[in-house]
Amino acid sequence: MLRLGVNIDHVATIRNARGTAWPDPLRAAKLAEDAGAQGITAHLREDRRHISDRDIDALMAGLRLPLNLEMAATAEMQEIALRHRPHAVCLVPERREERTTEGGLNVAGDEAALAAFIAPLRDAGCRVSLFISHDPRQIEAASRVGAAVVELHTGAYADFHAAREVDACEAELAGLRKGASYAHALGLEVHAGHGLTFENVARVAAIPELAELNIGHFLIAESVFIGLGPAIAEMRRLMDEARR
Ligand code: PXP
C-alpha cells in the first residue's frame, strides 16, 4: 500500500497567525489517523515559523502514528532529533527567505558532511530520508551517505501541471518515474511530495516504486471548505484508485 503522510505544518501556521492555542496540530494529527493517514510529517524550521518545539514534544508524546521530523542538517536540529528519536528524519535544504522548501538537497555536493550528520541519527534508530530532485547524481550520492529513504521533490511537476505546460509536466513525470526506479534499484525506499493536490496526485501515486507520499498545504487548504477528515479521506481514495 502507498502510505499517506500528512504534513501538519500549516495547522500551526494558522494557529500562529493569532498566537492562540488553536487549531492544535496534535488534534489535526489524530484526526488524520482516523481519516486514513499512515504517518505525520512536521517541519521544525530554524525560525519556528509554524511548528514549535512544544509541538514536537506534544506529537512525540501523544501520537500513535509514526512521526517524520523534517529539518535542516544543522547541529541544533540534530540535537533535537537525537533527544526525541522520531521514527523518521527527513533532511531538507532550508533558506529563511523562502516560503516553502524550494529545491532538493545537494547531496552530491556535500557527501562527507551529510554522511557524518546521518550516522548518529541512524545509530539512534531513525530512518533518515533525504529530500532530493530526481537527478541520478543526487540519488547515487544519497545511497552512498547512508540514507534509508529518498523523497523525490514533486514541486516542479506540480507547478507545470497547474500552469498546463503539458510537455514540461510530462518530462518531469518521466524524470520522477526514472528516479524512483533507479533509487529503488539501489536499495533505497522511495517517497515523493510537494505541491500534490486532488488534481495532480494520481500520476505520481501510480509510480510503482513509491512507498509514501507526503502532502500538506493542499489538504489544510481544502479542509477550510470540506473539513480535514474528508480532505484526507478523498486523497487516500485517489491514491488507492491510482494504484489499482
Ligand atoms: N515533503 C517535503 C520534504 C516538504 O518539505 C514538504 C513541504 O513542507 C512536503 C513534502 C509537503 O508539501 P506540500 O505542503 O506542498 O504538500
PDB file of C-alpha atoms and ligand atoms in Angstrom:
ATOM      1  CA  MET A   1       0.000   0.000   0.000  1.00  0.00           C
ATOM      2  CA  LEU A   2       1.176   3.506  -0.835  1.00  0.00           C
ATOM      3  CA  ARG A   3       1.342   5.293   2.525  1.00  0.00           C
ATOM      4  CA  LEU A   4      -0.008   8.805   3.018  1.00  0.00           C
ATOM      5  CA  GLY A   5       1.990  11.070   5.304  1.00  0.00           C
ATOM      6  CA  VAL A   6       0.058  14.200   6.265  1.00  0.00           C
ATOM      7  CA  ASN A   7       2.142  17.317   6.814  1.00  0.00           C
ATOM      8  CA  ILE A   8       0.506  19.405   9.557  1.00  0.00           C
ATOM      9  CA  ASP A   9       2.800  22.463   9.394  1.00  0.00           C
ATOM     10  CA  HIS A  10       0.083  24.783   8.185  1.00  0.00           C
ATOM     11  CA  VAL A  11      -2.268  23.933  11.021  1.00  0.00           C
ATOM     12  CA  ALA A  12       0.448  25.579  13.121  1.00  0.00           C
ATOM     13  CA  THR A  13       0.692  28.445  10.598  1.00  0.00           C
ATOM     14  CA  ILE A  14      -2.992  29.270  11.178  1.00  0.00           C
ATOM     15  CA  ARG A  15      -2.612  28.985  14.953  1.00  0.00           C
ATOM     16  CA  ASN A  16       0.449  31.237  14.935  1.00  0.00           C
ATOM     17  CA  ALA A  17      -1.370  33.890  12.884  1.00  0.00           C
ATOM     18  CA  ARG A  18      -3.294  34.768  16.062  1.00  0.00           C
ATOM     19  CA  GLY A  19      -0.990  33.490  18.771  1.00  0.00           C
ATOM     20  CA  THR A  20      -3.771  31.341  20.255  1.00  0.00           C
ATOM     21  CA  ALA A  21      -3.692  27.629  21.092  1.00  0.00           C
ATOM     22  CA  TRP A  22      -5.911  26.656  18.144  1.00  0.00           C
ATOM     23  CA  PRO A  23      -6.057  24.952  15.762  1.00  0.00           C
ATOM     24  CA  ASP A  24      -3.969  22.342  17.581  1.00  0.00           C
ATOM     25  CA  PRO A  25      -1.537  20.374  15.350  1.00  0.00           C
ATOM     26  CA  LEU A  26      -1.778  17.283  17.584  1.00  0.00           C
ATOM     27  CA  ARG A  27      -5.564  17.238  17.208  1.00  0.00           C
ATOM     28  CA  ALA A  28      -5.108  17.501  13.426  1.00  0.00           C
ATOM     29  CA  ALA A  29      -2.625  14.626  13.528  1.00  0.00           C
ATOM     30  CA  LYS A  30      -5.035  12.398  15.458  1.00  0.00           C
ATOM     31  CA  LEU A  31      -7.832  13.270  13.062  1.00  0.00           C
ATOM     32  CA  ALA A  32      -5.522  12.447  10.132  1.00  0.00           C
ATOM     33  CA  GLU A  33      -5.013   8.975  11.564  1.00  0.00           C
ATOM     34  CA  ASP A  34      -8.777   8.416  11.847  1.00  0.00           C
ATOM     35  CA  ALA A  35      -9.192   9.632   8.244  1.00  0.00           C
ATOM     36  CA  GLY A  36      -6.735   7.096   6.810  1.00  0.00           C
ATOM     37  CA  ALA A  37      -3.223   8.605   7.022  1.00  0.00           C
ATOM     38  CA  GLN A  38      -0.301   6.289   7.794  1.00  0.00           C
ATOM     39  CA  GLY A  39       2.115   8.919   9.075  1.00  0.00           C
ATOM     40  CA  ILE A  40       2.503  12.534  10.200  1.00  0.00           C
ATOM     41  CA  THR A  41       5.151  14.939   8.987  1.00  0.00           C
ATOM     42  CA  ALA A  42       6.160  18.125  10.797  1.00  0.00           C
ATOM     43  CA  HIS A  43       8.913  20.521   9.717  1.00  0.00           C
ATOM     44  CA  LEU A  44      10.679  22.227  12.609  1.00  0.00           C
ATOM     45  CA  ARG A  45      12.202  25.236  10.891  1.00  0.00           C
ATOM     46  CA  GLU A  46      15.113  27.219  12.232  1.00  0.00           C
ATOM     47  CA  ASP A  47      12.850  30.290  12.527  1.00  0.00           C
ATOM     48  CA  ARG A  48       9.955  28.240  14.077  1.00  0.00           C
ATOM     49  CA  ARG A  49       7.523  29.951  11.726  1.00  0.00           C
ATOM     50  CA  HIS A  50       4.961  27.162  12.068  1.00  0.00           C
ATOM     51  CA  ILE A  51       5.777  24.027  14.087  1.00  0.00           C
ATOM     52  CA  SER A  52       7.290  24.806  17.504  1.00  0.00           C
ATOM     53  CA  ASP A  53       9.483  22.799  19.852  1.00  0.00           C
ATOM     54  CA  ARG A  54       6.410  22.277  22.071  1.00  0.00           C
ATOM     55  CA  ASP A  55       4.526  20.836  19.097  1.00  0.00           C
ATOM     56  CA  ILE A  56       7.265  18.251  18.621  1.00  0.00           C
ATOM     57  CA  ASP A  57       7.103  17.392  22.357  1.00  0.00           C
ATOM     58  CA  ALA A  58       3.313  17.001  22.092  1.00  0.00           C
ATOM     59  CA  LEU A  59       3.462  14.930  18.900  1.00  0.00           C
ATOM     60  CA  MET A  60       6.090  12.591  20.308  1.00  0.00           C
ATOM     61  CA  ALA A  61       4.043  12.110  23.484  1.00  0.00           C
ATOM     62  CA  GLY A  62       0.555  11.915  22.006  1.00  0.00           C
ATOM     63  CA  LEU A  63       0.787  10.486  18.513  1.00  0.00           C
ATOM     64  CA  ARG A  64       0.193   6.838  17.643  1.00  0.00           C
ATOM     65  CA  LEU A  65       1.276   7.200  14.001  1.00  0.00           C
ATOM     66  CA  PRO A  66       4.983   7.359  13.129  1.00  0.00           C
ATOM     67  CA  LEU A  67       6.368  10.920  13.110  1.00  0.00           C
ATOM     68  CA  ASN A  68       8.539  12.072  10.232  1.00  0.00           C
ATOM     69  CA  LEU A  69      10.520  15.054  11.556  1.00  0.00           C
ATOM     70  CA  GLU A  70      11.543  17.307   8.703  1.00  0.00           C
ATOM     71  CA  MET A  71      14.527  19.517   9.420  1.00  0.00           C
ATOM     72  CA  ALA A  72      17.667  21.159   8.093  1.00  0.00           C
ATOM     73  CA  ALA A  73      21.022  19.459   8.630  1.00  0.00           C
ATOM     74  CA  THR A  74      22.159  21.736  11.460  1.00  0.00           C
ATOM     75  CA  ALA A  75      23.714  20.917  14.834  1.00  0.00           C
ATOM     76  CA  GLU A  76      20.686  22.349  16.669  1.00  0.00           C
ATOM     77  CA  MET A  77      18.252  20.125  14.759  1.00  0.00           C
ATOM     78  CA  GLN A  78      20.444  17.055  15.131  1.00  0.00           C
ATOM     79  CA  GLU A  79      20.433  17.530  18.907  1.00  0.00           C
ATOM     80  CA  ILE A  80      16.623  17.819  18.908  1.00  0.00           C
ATOM     81  CA  ALA A  81      16.207  14.721  16.741  1.00  0.00           C
ATOM     82  CA  LEU A  82      18.580  12.676  18.905  1.00  0.00           C
ATOM     83  CA  ARG A  83      16.639  13.728  22.013  1.00  0.00           C
ATOM     84  CA  HIS A  84      13.270  12.704  20.549  1.00  0.00           C
ATOM     85  CA  ARG A  85      14.268   9.815  18.276  1.00  0.00           C
ATOM     86  CA  PRO A  86      11.290  10.095  15.900  1.00  0.00           C
ATOM     87  CA  HIS A  87      10.509   7.229  13.543  1.00  0.00           C
ATOM     88  CA  ALA A  88      11.974   9.150  10.599  1.00  0.00           C
ATOM     89  CA  VAL A  89      14.055  12.254   9.969  1.00  0.00           C
ATOM     90  CA  CYS A  90      13.762  13.930   6.568  1.00  0.00           C
ATOM     91  CA  LEU A  91      16.624  16.290   5.790  1.00  0.00           C
ATOM     92  CA  VAL A  92      15.703  19.285   3.655  1.00  0.00           C
ATOM     93  CA  PRO A  93      17.522  22.397   2.457  1.00  0.00           C
ATOM     94  CA  GLU A  94      16.273  25.468   4.275  1.00  0.00           C
ATOM     95  CA  ARG A  95      16.561  29.145   3.479  1.00  0.00           C
ATOM     96  CA  ARG A  96      14.993  31.750   5.746  1.00  0.00           C
ATOM     97  CA  GLU A  97      13.703  33.867   2.898  1.00  0.00           C
ATOM     98  CA  GLU A  98      11.876  31.018   1.103  1.00  0.00           C
ATOM     99  CA  ARG A  99       8.133  30.491   1.506  1.00  0.00           C
ATOM    100  CA  THR A 100       8.456  26.728   1.258  1.00  0.00           C
ATOM    101  CA  THR A 101      11.198  24.172   0.599  1.00  0.00           C
ATOM    102  CA  GLU A 102      12.133  25.255  -2.893  1.00  0.00           C
ATOM    103  CA  GLY A 103      14.651  22.719  -4.112  1.00  0.00           C
ATOM    104  CA  GLY A 104      16.173  19.406  -3.162  1.00  0.00           C
ATOM    105  CA  LEU A 105      19.250  18.844  -1.035  1.00  0.00           C
ATOM    106  CA  ASN A 106      22.576  18.968  -2.835  1.00  0.00           C
ATOM    107  CA  VAL A 107      23.729  15.600  -1.504  1.00  0.00           C
ATOM    108  CA  ALA A 108      26.297  15.134  -4.275  1.00  0.00           C
ATOM    109  CA  GLY A 109      27.984  18.407  -3.308  1.00  0.00           C
ATOM    110  CA  ASP A 110      28.127  17.675   0.409  1.00  0.00           C
ATOM    111  CA  GLU A 111      28.639  13.939   0.781  1.00  0.00           C
ATOM    112  CA  ALA A 112      31.176  13.761   3.597  1.00  0.00           C
ATOM    113  CA  ALA A 113      29.354  16.238   5.835  1.00  0.00           C
ATOM    114  CA  LEU A 114      25.985  14.570   5.247  1.00  0.00           C
ATOM    115  CA  ALA A 115      27.368  11.089   5.921  1.00  0.00           C
ATOM    116  CA  ALA A 116      28.748  12.332   9.257  1.00  0.00           C
ATOM    117  CA  PHE A 117      25.431  14.038  10.053  1.00  0.00           C
ATOM    118  CA  ILE A 118      23.337  10.962   9.240  1.00  0.00           C
ATOM    119  CA  ALA A 119      25.393   8.334  11.120  1.00  0.00           C
ATOM    120  CA  PRO A 120      24.330   9.254  14.695  1.00  0.00           C
ATOM    121  CA  LEU A 121      20.692   9.600  13.634  1.00  0.00           C
ATOM    122  CA  ARG A 122      20.787   6.156  12.086  1.00  0.00           C
ATOM    123  CA  ASP A 123      22.516   4.749  15.181  1.00  0.00           C
ATOM    124  CA  ALA A 124      19.689   6.254  17.269  1.00  0.00           C
ATOM    125  CA  GLY A 125      17.186   4.225  15.235  1.00  0.00           C
ATOM    126  CA  CYS A 126      15.769   6.977  12.980  1.00  0.00           C
ATOM    127  CA  ARG A 127      15.071   6.224   9.329  1.00  0.00           C
ATOM    128  CA  VAL A 128      16.886   9.027   7.548  1.00  0.00           C
ATOM    129  CA  SER A 129      15.326  10.398   4.399  1.00  0.00           C
ATOM    130  CA  LEU A 130      16.841  12.940   2.002  1.00  0.00           C
ATOM    131  CA  PHE A 131      14.605  15.328   0.073  1.00  0.00           C
ATOM    132  CA  ILE A 132      16.165  15.478  -3.393  1.00  0.00           C
ATOM    133  CA  SER A 133      15.430  16.082  -7.051  1.00  0.00           C
ATOM    134  CA  HIS A 134      15.212  13.069  -9.374  1.00  0.00           C
ATOM    135  CA  ASP A 135      18.719  13.795 -10.719  1.00  0.00           C
ATOM    136  CA  PRO A 136      20.559  10.416 -10.808  1.00  0.00           C
ATOM    137  CA  ARG A 137      23.698  12.017  -9.329  1.00  0.00           C
ATOM    138  CA  GLN A 138      21.740  13.029  -6.231  1.00  0.00           C
ATOM    139  CA  ILE A 139      20.178   9.573  -5.956  1.00  0.00           C
ATOM    140  CA  GLU A 140      23.580   7.861  -6.188  1.00  0.00           C
ATOM    141  CA  ALA A 141      25.025  10.227  -3.587  1.00  0.00           C
ATOM    142  CA  ALA A 142      22.049   9.548  -1.281  1.00  0.00           C
ATOM    143  CA  SER A 143      22.736   5.826  -1.436  1.00  0.00           C
ATOM    144  CA  ARG A 144      26.404   6.454  -0.533  1.00  0.00           C
ATOM    145  CA  VAL A 145      25.839   8.665   2.517  1.00  0.00           C
ATOM    146  CA  GLY A 146      23.784   6.128   4.470  1.00  0.00           C
ATOM    147  CA  ALA A 147      20.216   7.318   3.902  1.00  0.00           C
ATOM    148  CA  ALA A 148      17.474   4.665   4.089  1.00  0.00           C
ATOM    149  CA  VAL A 149      14.999   6.740   2.098  1.00  0.00           C
ATOM    150  CA  VAL A 150      14.909   9.391  -0.606  1.00  0.00           C
ATOM    151  CA  GLU A 151      11.923  11.694  -1.009  1.00  0.00           C
ATOM    152  CA  LEU A 152      11.666  12.935  -4.585  1.00  0.00           C
ATOM    153  CA  HIS A 153      10.641  16.595  -4.958  1.00  0.00           C
ATOM    154  CA  THR A 154       7.402  16.821  -6.964  1.00  0.00           C
ATOM    155  CA  GLY A 155       7.199  20.630  -6.825  1.00  0.00           C
ATOM    156  CA  ALA A 156       8.256  21.223 -10.440  1.00  0.00           C
ATOM    157  CA  TYR A 157       5.781  18.595 -11.691  1.00  0.00           C
ATOM    158  CA  ALA A 158       3.011  20.271  -9.660  1.00  0.00           C
ATOM    159  CA  ASP A 159       3.898  23.747 -10.969  1.00  0.00           C
ATOM    160  CA  PHE A 160       3.930  22.609 -14.620  1.00  0.00           C
ATOM    161  CA  HIS A 161       0.653  20.745 -14.065  1.00  0.00           C
ATOM    162  CA  ALA A 162      -1.014  23.859 -12.621  1.00  0.00           C
ATOM    163  CA  ALA A 163       0.296  26.016 -15.500  1.00  0.00           C
ATOM    164  CA  ARG A 164      -0.992  23.457 -18.052  1.00  0.00           C
ATOM    165  CA  GLU A 165       2.529  23.215 -19.507  1.00  0.00           C
ATOM    166  CA  VAL A 166       1.929  19.717 -20.823  1.00  0.00           C
ATOM    167  CA  ASP A 167       5.340  18.887 -22.307  1.00  0.00           C
ATOM    168  CA  ALA A 168       7.282  20.125 -19.314  1.00  0.00           C
ATOM    169  CA  CYS A 169       4.880  18.302 -16.986  1.00  0.00           C
ATOM    170  CA  GLU A 170       5.348  15.020 -18.894  1.00  0.00           C
ATOM    171  CA  ALA A 171       9.129  15.463 -18.861  1.00  0.00           C
ATOM    172  CA  GLU A 172       9.110  15.976 -15.080  1.00  0.00           C
ATOM    173  CA  LEU A 173       6.904  12.945 -14.612  1.00  0.00           C
ATOM    174  CA  ALA A 174       9.267  10.862 -16.740  1.00  0.00           C
ATOM    175  CA  GLY A 175      12.161  12.079 -14.574  1.00  0.00           C
ATOM    176  CA  LEU A 176      10.278  11.138 -11.401  1.00  0.00           C
ATOM    177  CA  ARG A 177       9.500   7.662 -12.785  1.00  0.00           C
ATOM    178  CA  LYS A 178      13.119   7.060 -13.771  1.00  0.00           C
ATOM    179  CA  GLY A 179      14.387   8.437 -10.480  1.00  0.00           C
ATOM    180  CA  ALA A 180      12.016   6.255  -8.444  1.00  0.00           C
ATOM    181  CA  SER A 181      13.060   3.175 -10.369  1.00  0.00           C
ATOM    182  CA  TYR A 182      16.775   3.965 -10.036  1.00  0.00           C
ATOM    183  CA  ALA A 183      16.590   4.719  -6.309  1.00  0.00           C
ATOM    184  CA  HIS A 184      14.606   1.532  -5.706  1.00  0.00           C
ATOM    185  CA  ALA A 185      17.186  -0.484  -7.654  1.00  0.00           C
ATOM    186  CA  LEU A 186      19.913   0.970  -5.405  1.00  0.00           C
ATOM    187  CA  GLY A 187      18.045  -0.348  -2.365  1.00  0.00           C
ATOM    188  CA  LEU A 188      16.550   2.940  -1.196  1.00  0.00           C
ATOM    189  CA  GLU A 189      12.923   3.297  -0.073  1.00  0.00           C
ATOM    190  CA  VAL A 190      11.337   5.955  -2.269  1.00  0.00           C
ATOM    191  CA  HIS A 191       8.908   8.662  -1.173  1.00  0.00           C
ATOM    192  CA  ALA A 192       7.634  11.749  -3.006  1.00  0.00           C
ATOM    193  CA  GLY A 193       5.997  15.006  -2.135  1.00  0.00           C
ATOM    194  CA  HIS A 194       5.482  18.737  -2.537  1.00  0.00           C
ATOM    195  CA  GLY A 195       2.629  20.540  -4.224  1.00  0.00           C
ATOM    196  CA  LEU A 196       0.400  17.458  -4.574  1.00  0.00           C
ATOM    197  CA  THR A 197      -3.358  18.036  -4.951  1.00  0.00           C
ATOM    198  CA  PHE A 198      -6.523  16.101  -5.828  1.00  0.00           C
ATOM    199  CA  GLU A 199      -5.890  17.035  -9.483  1.00  0.00           C
ATOM    200  CA  ASN A 200      -2.266  16.038  -9.826  1.00  0.00           C
ATOM    201  CA  VAL A 201      -1.773  13.201  -7.327  1.00  0.00           C
ATOM    202  CA  ALA A 202      -2.907  10.248  -9.458  1.00  0.00           C
ATOM    203  CA  ARG A 203       0.000  10.110 -11.871  1.00  0.00           C
ATOM    204  CA  VAL A 204       2.559  10.345  -9.093  1.00  0.00           C
ATOM    205  CA  ALA A 205       0.709   7.778  -6.971  1.00  0.00           C
ATOM    206  CA  ALA A 206       0.770   5.382  -9.932  1.00  0.00           C
ATOM    207  CA  ILE A 207       4.602   5.194  -9.900  1.00  0.00           C
ATOM    208  CA  PRO A 208       5.001   1.634  -8.607  1.00  0.00           C
ATOM    209  CA  GLU A 209       8.273   2.052  -6.671  1.00  0.00           C
ATOM    210  CA  LEU A 210       6.862   4.764  -4.415  1.00  0.00           C
ATOM    211  CA  ALA A 211       6.148   3.691  -0.828  1.00  0.00           C
ATOM    212  CA  GLU A 212       4.891   7.004   0.590  1.00  0.00           C
ATOM    213  CA  LEU A 213       3.566  10.425  -0.400  1.00  0.00           C
ATOM    214  CA  ASN A 214       3.861  13.415   1.932  1.00  0.00           C
ATOM    215  CA  ILE A 215       1.147  16.004   1.439  1.00  0.00           C
ATOM    216  CA  GLY A 216       0.407  19.144   3.442  1.00  0.00           C
ATOM    217  CA  HIS A 217      -0.585  22.524   2.106  1.00  0.00           C
ATOM    218  CA  PHE A 218      -3.371  21.424  -0.224  1.00  0.00           C
ATOM    219  CA  LEU A 219      -5.000  19.224   2.449  1.00  0.00           C
ATOM    220  CA  ILE A 220      -5.016  22.024   5.019  1.00  0.00           C
ATOM    221  CA  ALA A 221      -6.308  24.468   2.375  1.00  0.00           C
ATOM    222  CA  GLU A 222      -9.063  22.083   1.293  1.00  0.00           C
ATOM    223  CA  SER A 223     -10.068  21.496   4.906  1.00  0.00           C
ATOM    224  CA  VAL A 224     -11.348  25.106   5.024  1.00  0.00           C
ATOM    225  CA  PHE A 225     -14.082  24.004   2.637  1.00  0.00           C
ATOM    226  CA  ILE A 226     -14.758  20.323   3.278  1.00  0.00           C
ATOM    227  CA  GLY A 227     -13.040  19.578   6.604  1.00  0.00           C
ATOM    228  CA  LEU A 228      -9.689  17.923   7.254  1.00  0.00           C
ATOM    229  CA  GLY A 229     -11.027  14.381   7.657  1.00  0.00           C
ATOM    230  CA  PRO A 230     -12.930  14.352   4.334  1.00  0.00           C
ATOM    231  CA  ALA A 231      -9.969  16.008   2.527  1.00  0.00           C
ATOM    232  CA  ILE A 232      -7.587  13.309   3.755  1.00  0.00           C
ATOM    233  CA  ALA A 233     -10.087  10.534   3.016  1.00  0.00           C
ATOM    234  CA  GLU A 234     -10.501  11.801  -0.556  1.00  0.00           C
ATOM    235  CA  MET A 235      -6.724  11.982  -1.068  1.00  0.00           C
ATOM    236  CA  ARG A 236      -6.435   8.422   0.262  1.00  0.00           C
ATOM    237  CA  ARG A 237      -9.177   7.297  -2.149  1.00  0.00           C
ATOM    238  CA  LEU A 238      -7.431   8.926  -5.135  1.00  0.00           C
ATOM    239  CA  MET A 239      -4.115   7.315  -4.183  1.00  0.00           C
ATOM    240  CA  ASP A 240      -5.735   3.879  -3.875  1.00  0.00           C
ATOM    241  CA  GLU A 241      -7.555   4.325  -7.192  1.00  0.00           C
ATOM    242  CA  ALA A 242      -4.283   5.251  -8.936  1.00  0.00           C
ATOM    243  CA  ARG A 243      -2.688   2.049  -7.654  1.00  0.00           C
ATOM    244  CA  ARG A 244      -5.489  -0.211  -8.937  1.00  0.00           C
TER     245      ARG A 244
HETATM  246  N1  PXP B   1       7.830  16.812   1.568  1.00  0.00           N
HETATM  247  C1  PXP B   1       8.753  17.714   1.970  1.00  0.00           C
HETATM  248  C2  PXP B   1      10.146  17.238   2.162  1.00  0.00           C
HETATM  249  C3  PXP B   1       8.398  19.056   2.195  1.00  0.00           C
HETATM  250  O1  PXP B   1       9.336  19.940   2.572  1.00  0.00           O
HETATM  251  C4  PXP B   1       7.053  19.441   2.062  1.00  0.00           C
HETATM  252  C5  PXP B   1       6.647  20.847   2.362  1.00  0.00           C
HETATM  253  O2  PXP B   1       6.871  21.129   3.693  1.00  0.00           O
HETATM  254  C6  PXP B   1       6.128  18.467   1.663  1.00  0.00           C
HETATM  255  C7  PXP B   1       6.547  17.167   1.395  1.00  0.00           C
HETATM  256  C8  PXP B   1       4.671  18.776   1.514  1.00  0.00           C
HETATM  257  O3  PXP B   1       4.485  19.728   0.525  1.00  0.00           O
HETATM  258  P1  PXP B   1       3.075  20.430   0.388  1.00  0.00           P
HETATM  259  O4  PXP B   1       2.844  21.188   1.649  1.00  0.00           O
HETATM  260  O5  PXP B   1       3.233  21.304  -0.807  1.00  0.00           O
HETATM  261  O6  PXP B   1       2.057  19.338   0.191  1.00  0.00           O
END
